PDB file of C-alpha atoms in Angstrom:
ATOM      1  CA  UNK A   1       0.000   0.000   0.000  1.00 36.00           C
ATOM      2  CA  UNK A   2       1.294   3.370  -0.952  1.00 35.00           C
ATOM      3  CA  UNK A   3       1.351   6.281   2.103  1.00 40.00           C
ATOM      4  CA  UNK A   4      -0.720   9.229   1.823  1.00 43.00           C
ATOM      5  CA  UNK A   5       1.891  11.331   1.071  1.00 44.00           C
ATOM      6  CA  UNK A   6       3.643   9.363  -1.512  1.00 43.00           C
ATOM      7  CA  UNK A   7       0.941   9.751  -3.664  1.00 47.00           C
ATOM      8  CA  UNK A   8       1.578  11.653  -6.612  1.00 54.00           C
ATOM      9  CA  UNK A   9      -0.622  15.144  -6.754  1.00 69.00           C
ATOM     10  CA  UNK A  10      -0.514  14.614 -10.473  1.00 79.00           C
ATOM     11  CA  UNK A  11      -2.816  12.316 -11.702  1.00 85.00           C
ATOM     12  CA  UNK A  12      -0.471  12.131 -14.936  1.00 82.00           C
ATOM     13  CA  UNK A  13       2.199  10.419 -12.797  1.00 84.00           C
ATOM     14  CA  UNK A  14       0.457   7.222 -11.550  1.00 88.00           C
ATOM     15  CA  UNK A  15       2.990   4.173 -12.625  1.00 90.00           C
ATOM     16  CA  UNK A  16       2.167   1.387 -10.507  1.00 93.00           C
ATOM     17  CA  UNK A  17      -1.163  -0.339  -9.134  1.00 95.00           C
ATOM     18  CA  UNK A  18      -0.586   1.088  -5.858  1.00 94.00           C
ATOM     19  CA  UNK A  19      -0.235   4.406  -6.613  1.00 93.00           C
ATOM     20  CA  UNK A  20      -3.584   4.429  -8.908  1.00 95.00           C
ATOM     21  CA  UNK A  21      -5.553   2.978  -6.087  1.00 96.00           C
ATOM     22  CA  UNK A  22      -4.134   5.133  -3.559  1.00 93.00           C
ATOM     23  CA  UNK A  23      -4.661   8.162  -5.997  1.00 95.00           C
ATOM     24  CA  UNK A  24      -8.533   6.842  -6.702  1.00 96.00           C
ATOM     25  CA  UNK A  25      -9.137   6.188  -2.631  1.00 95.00           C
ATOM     26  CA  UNK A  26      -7.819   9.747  -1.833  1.00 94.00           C
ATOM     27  CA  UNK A  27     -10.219  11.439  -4.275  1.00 95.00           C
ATOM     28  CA  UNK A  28     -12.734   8.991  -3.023  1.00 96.00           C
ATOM     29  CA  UNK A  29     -12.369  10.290   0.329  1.00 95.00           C
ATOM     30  CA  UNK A  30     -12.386  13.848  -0.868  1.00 93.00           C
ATOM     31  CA  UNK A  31     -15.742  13.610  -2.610  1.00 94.00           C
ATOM     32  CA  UNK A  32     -17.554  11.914   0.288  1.00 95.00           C
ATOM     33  CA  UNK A  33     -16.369  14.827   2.395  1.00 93.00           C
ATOM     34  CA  UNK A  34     -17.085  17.775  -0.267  1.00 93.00           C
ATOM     35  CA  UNK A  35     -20.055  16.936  -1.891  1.00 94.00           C
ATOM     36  CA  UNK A  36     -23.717  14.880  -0.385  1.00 95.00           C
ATOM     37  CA  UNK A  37     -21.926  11.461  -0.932  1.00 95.00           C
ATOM     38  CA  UNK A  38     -23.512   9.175   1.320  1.00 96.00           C
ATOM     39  CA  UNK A  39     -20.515   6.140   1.051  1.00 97.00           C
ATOM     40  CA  UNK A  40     -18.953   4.663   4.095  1.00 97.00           C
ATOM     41  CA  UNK A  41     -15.386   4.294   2.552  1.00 97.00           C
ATOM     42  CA  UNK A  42     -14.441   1.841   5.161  1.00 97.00           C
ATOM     43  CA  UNK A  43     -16.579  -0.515   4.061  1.00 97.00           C
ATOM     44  CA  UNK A  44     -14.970  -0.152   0.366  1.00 98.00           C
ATOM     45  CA  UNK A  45     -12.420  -1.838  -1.066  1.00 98.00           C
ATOM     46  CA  UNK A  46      -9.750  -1.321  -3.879  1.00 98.00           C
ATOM     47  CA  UNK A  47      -8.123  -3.514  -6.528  1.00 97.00           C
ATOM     48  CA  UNK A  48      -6.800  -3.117 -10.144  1.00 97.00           C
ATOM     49  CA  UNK A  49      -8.118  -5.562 -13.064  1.00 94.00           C
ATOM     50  CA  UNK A  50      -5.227  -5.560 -15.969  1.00 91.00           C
ATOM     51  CA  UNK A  51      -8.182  -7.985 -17.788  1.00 86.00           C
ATOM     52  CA  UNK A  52     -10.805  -6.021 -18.211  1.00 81.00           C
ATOM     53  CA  UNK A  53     -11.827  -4.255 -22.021  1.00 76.00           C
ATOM     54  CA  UNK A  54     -15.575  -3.148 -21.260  1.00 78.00           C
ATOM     55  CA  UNK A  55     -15.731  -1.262 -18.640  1.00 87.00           C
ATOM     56  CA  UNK A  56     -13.177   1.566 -16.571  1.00 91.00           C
ATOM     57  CA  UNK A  57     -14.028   0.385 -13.216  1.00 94.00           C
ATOM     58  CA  UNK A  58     -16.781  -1.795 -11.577  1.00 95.00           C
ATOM     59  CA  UNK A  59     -18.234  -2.569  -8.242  1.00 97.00           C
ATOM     60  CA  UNK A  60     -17.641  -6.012  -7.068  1.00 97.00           C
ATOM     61  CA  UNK A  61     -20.825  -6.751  -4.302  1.00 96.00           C
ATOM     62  CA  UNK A  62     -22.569  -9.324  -2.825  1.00 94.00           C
ATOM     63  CA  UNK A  63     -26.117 -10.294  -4.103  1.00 93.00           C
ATOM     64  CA  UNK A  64     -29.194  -9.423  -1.683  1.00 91.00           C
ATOM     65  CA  UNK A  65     -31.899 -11.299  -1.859  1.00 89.00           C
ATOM     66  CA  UNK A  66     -35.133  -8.971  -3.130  1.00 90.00           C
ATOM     67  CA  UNK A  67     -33.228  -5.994  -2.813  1.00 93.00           C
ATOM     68  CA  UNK A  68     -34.408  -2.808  -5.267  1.00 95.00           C
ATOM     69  CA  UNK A  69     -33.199   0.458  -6.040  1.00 96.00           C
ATOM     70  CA  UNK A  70     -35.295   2.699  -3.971  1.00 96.00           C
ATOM     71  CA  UNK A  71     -36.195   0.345  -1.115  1.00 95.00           C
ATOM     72  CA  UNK A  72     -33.393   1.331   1.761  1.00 95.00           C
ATOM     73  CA  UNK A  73     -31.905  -1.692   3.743  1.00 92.00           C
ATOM     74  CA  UNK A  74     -32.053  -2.099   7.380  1.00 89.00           C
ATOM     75  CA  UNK A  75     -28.820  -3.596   7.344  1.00 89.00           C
ATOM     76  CA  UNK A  76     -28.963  -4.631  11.245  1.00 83.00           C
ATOM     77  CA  UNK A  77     -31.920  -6.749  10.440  1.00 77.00           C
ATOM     78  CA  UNK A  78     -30.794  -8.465   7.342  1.00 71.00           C
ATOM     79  CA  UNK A  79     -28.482 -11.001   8.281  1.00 64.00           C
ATOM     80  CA  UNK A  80     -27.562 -13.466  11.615  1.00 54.00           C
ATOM     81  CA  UNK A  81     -25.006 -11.340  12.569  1.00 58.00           C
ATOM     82  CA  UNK A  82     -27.095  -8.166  13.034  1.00 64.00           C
ATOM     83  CA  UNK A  83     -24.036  -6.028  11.471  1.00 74.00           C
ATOM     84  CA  UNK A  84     -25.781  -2.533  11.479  1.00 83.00           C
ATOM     85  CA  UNK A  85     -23.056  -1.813   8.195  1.00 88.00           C
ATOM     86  CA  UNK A  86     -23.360  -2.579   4.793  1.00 93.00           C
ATOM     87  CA  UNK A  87     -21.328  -5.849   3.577  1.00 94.00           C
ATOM     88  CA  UNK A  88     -17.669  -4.630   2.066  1.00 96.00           C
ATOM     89  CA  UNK A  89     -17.712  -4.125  -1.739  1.00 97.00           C
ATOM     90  CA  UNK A  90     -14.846  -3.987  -3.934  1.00 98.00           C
ATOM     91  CA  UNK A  91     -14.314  -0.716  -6.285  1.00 98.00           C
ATOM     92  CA  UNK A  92     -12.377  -2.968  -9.654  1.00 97.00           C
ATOM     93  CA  UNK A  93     -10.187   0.047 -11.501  1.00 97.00           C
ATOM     94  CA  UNK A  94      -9.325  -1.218 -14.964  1.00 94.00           C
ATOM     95  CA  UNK A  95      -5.701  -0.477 -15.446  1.00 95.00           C
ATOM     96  CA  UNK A  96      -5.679   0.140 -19.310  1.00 90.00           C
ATOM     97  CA  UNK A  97      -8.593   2.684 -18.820  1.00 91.00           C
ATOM     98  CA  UNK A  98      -6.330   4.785 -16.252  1.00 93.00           C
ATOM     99  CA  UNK A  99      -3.480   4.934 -18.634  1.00 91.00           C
ATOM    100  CA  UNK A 100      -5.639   5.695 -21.548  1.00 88.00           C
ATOM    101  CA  UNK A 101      -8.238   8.584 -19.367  1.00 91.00           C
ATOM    102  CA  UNK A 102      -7.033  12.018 -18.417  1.00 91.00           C
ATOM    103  CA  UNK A 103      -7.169  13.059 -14.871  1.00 91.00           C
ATOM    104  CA  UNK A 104     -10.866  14.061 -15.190  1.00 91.00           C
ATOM    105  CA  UNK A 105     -11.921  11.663 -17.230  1.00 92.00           C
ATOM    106  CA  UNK A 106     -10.483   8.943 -14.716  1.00 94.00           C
ATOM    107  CA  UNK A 107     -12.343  11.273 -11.691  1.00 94.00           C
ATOM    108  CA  UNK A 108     -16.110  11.286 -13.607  1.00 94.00           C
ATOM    109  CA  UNK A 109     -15.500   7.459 -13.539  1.00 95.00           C
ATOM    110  CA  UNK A 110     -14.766   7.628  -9.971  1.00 96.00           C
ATOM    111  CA  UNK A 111     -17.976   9.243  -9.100  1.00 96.00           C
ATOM    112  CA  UNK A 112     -19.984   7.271 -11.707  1.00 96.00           C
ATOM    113  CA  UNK A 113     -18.313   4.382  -9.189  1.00 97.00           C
ATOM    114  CA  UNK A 114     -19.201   5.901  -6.184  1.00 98.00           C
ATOM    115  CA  UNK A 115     -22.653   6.493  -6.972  1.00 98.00           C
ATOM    116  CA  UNK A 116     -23.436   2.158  -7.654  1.00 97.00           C
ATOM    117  CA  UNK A 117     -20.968   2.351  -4.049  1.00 98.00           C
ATOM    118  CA  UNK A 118     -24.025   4.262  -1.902  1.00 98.00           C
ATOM    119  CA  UNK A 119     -26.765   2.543  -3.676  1.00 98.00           C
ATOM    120  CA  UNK A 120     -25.491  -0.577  -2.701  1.00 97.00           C
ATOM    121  CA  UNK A 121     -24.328   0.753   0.495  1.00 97.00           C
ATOM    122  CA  UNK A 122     -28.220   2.156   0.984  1.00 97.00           C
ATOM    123  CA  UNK A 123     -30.472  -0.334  -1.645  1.00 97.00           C
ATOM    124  CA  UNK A 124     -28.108  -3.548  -1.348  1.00 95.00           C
ATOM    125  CA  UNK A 125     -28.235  -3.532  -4.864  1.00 96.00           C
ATOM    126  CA  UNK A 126     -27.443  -0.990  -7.583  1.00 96.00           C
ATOM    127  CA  UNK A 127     -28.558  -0.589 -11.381  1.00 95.00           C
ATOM    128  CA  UNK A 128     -28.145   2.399 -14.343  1.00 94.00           C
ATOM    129  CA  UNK A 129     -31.579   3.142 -13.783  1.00 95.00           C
ATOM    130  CA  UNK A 130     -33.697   6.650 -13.458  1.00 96.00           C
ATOM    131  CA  UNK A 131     -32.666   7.092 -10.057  1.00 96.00           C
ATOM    132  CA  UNK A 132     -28.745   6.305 -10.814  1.00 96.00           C
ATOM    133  CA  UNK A 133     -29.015   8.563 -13.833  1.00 96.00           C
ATOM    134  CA  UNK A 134     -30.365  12.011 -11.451  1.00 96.00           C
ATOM    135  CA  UNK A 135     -27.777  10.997  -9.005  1.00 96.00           C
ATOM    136  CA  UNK A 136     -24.833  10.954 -11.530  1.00 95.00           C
ATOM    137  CA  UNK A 137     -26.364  13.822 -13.037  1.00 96.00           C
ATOM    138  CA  UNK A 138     -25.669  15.842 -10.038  1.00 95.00           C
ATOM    139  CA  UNK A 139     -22.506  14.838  -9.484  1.00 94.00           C
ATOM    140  CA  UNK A 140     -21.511  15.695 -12.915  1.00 92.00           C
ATOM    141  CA  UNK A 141     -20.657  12.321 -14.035  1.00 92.00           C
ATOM    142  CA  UNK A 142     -21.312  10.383 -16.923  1.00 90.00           C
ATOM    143  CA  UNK A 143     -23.828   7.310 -16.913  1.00 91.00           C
ATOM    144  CA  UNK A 144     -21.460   5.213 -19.572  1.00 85.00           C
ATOM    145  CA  UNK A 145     -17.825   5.766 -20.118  1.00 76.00           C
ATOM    146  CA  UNK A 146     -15.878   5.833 -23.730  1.00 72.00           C
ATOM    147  CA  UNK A 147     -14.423   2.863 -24.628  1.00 72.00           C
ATOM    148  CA  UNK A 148     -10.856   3.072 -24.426  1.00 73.00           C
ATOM    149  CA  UNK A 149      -9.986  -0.651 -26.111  1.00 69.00           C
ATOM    150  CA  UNK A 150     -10.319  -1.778 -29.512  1.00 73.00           C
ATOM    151  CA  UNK A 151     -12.836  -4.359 -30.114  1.00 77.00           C
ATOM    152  CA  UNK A 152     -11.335  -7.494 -31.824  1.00 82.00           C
ATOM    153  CA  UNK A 153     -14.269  -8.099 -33.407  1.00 85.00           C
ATOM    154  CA  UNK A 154     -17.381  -5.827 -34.565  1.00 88.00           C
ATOM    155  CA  UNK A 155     -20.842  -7.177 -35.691  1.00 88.00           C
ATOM    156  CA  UNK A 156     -23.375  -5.542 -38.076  1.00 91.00           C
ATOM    157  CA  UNK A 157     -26.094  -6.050 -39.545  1.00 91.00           C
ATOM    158  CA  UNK A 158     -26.427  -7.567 -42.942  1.00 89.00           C
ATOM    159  CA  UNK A 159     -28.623  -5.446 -44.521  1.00 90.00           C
ATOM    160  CA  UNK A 160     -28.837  -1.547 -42.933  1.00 93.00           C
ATOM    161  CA  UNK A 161     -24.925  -2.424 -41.595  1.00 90.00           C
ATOM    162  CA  UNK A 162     -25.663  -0.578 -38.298  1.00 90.00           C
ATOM    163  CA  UNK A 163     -23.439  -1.911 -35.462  1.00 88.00           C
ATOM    164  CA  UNK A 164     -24.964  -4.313 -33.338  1.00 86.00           C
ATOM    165  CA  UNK A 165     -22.183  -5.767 -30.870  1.00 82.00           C
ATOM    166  CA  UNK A 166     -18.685  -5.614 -30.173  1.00 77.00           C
ATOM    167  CA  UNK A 167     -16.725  -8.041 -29.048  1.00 79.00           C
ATOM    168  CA  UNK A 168     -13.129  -8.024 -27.231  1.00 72.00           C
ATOM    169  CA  UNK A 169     -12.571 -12.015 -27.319  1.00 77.00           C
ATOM    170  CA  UNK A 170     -13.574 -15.084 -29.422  1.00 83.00           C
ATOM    171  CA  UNK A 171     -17.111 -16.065 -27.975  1.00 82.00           C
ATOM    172  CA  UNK A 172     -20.261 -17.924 -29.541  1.00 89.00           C
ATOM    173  CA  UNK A 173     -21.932 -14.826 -31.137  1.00 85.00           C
ATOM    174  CA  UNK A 174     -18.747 -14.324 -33.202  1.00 85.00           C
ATOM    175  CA  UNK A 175     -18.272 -17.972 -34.512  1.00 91.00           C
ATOM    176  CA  UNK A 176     -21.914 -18.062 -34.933  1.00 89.00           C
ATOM    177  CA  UNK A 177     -22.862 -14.796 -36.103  1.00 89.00           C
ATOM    178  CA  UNK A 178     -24.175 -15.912 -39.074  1.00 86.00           C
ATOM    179  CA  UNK A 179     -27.441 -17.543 -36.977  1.00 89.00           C
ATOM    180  CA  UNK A 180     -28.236 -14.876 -35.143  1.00 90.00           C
ATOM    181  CA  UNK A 181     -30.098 -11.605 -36.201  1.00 87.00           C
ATOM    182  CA  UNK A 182     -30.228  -7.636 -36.108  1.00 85.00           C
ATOM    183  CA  UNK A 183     -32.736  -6.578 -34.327  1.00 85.00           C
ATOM    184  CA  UNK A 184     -32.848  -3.426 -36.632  1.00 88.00           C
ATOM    185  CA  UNK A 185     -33.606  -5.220 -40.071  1.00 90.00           C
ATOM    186  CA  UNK A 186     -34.010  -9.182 -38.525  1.00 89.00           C
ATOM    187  CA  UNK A 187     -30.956 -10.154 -40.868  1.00 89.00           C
ATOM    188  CA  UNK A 188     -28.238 -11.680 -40.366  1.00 89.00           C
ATOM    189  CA  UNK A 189     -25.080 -10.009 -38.953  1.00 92.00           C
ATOM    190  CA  UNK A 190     -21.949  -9.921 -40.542  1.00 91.00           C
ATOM    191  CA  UNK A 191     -19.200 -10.216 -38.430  1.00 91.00           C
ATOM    192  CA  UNK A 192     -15.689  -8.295 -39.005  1.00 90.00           C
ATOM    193  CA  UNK A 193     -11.984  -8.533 -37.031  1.00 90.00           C
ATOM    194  CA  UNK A 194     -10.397  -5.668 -36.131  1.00 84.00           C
ATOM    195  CA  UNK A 195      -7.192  -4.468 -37.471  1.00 78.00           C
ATOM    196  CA  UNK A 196      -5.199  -3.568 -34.003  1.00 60.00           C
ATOM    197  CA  UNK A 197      -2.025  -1.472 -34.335  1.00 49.00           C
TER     198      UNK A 197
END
């Protein structure tokens, strides 16, 4: 783990796993103290995922039963153990979309984070929904992030060739493409590989 004040001021000059989570955790911090933030940040983990393609960060969290966006948790009743705290989740930083995001780029995505963080924290679940949308909204953060890989492989349809997937790895869909259909036209897609530099 990286001290406090080793971490780099300049967002520019994160070279190591440590130092990005230890960058992300102190802006964490300072957004659940400047803004309405409503995230217990000890009950928050941090790790970095060098796998991930999709997606610039996620939030790792166990399932609840019948929970819903909107309906607040009693989290002292919920469980044996009568833990009056959320469960620890796990804030996932993609390590590709760091090096490849500026310094605010990489801080809307920390927000967007922190916002599934106190639904889950408050809703035991969390979703992209209306209320998720208002919420990032405020916090002047986008609801999706630019991709920031190259697909390997892109699918379109046969007949208006709108694109209808992207795919990072081999999978079904892109062996198969040919039996499956747009749901634009209904025809078949056409499937292409991407050229990566």
């Amino acid at each position: 783990m990286v001290a406090d004040d080793a971490v780099p001021d300049a967002y520019e000059t994160l070279d190591s796993h440590a130092a990005l989570v230890a960058w992300s955790r102190r802006y964490a911090h300072t957004q659940t103290e400047t803004t309405d933030l409503a995230v217990d940040l000890s009950r928050v983990e941090w790790e970095v995922s060098t796998r991930a393609k999709r997606r610039a960060a996620a939030v790792k969290r166990p399932r609840i039963p019948d929970a819903a966006v909107g309906t607040p948790v009693d989290w002292s009743s919920h469980d044996a153990t009568a833990d009056p705290h959320p469960p620890t989740c796990t804030v996932s930083l993609t390590w590709e979309a760091a090096q490849s995001f500026d310094r605010e780029e990489w801080a809307a995505t920390l927000r967007h984070e922190l916002v599934h963080v106190e639904q889950f924290q408050r809703f035991g679940t969390t979703n992209h929904g209306s209320r998720f949308k208002h919420r990032a909204e405020t916090l002047d953060t986008p609801v999706k992030c630019r991709r920031f890989a190259t697909p390997k492989f892109v699918l379109s349809c046969g007949d208006c060739e709108q694109v209808v997937a992207r795919r990072y790895r081999d999978c079904k869909l892109v062996r198969e493409h040919s039996q499956y259909q747009s749901s634009c036209c209904a025809a078949a897609l056409r499937c292409q590989r991407v050229n990566s530099q």
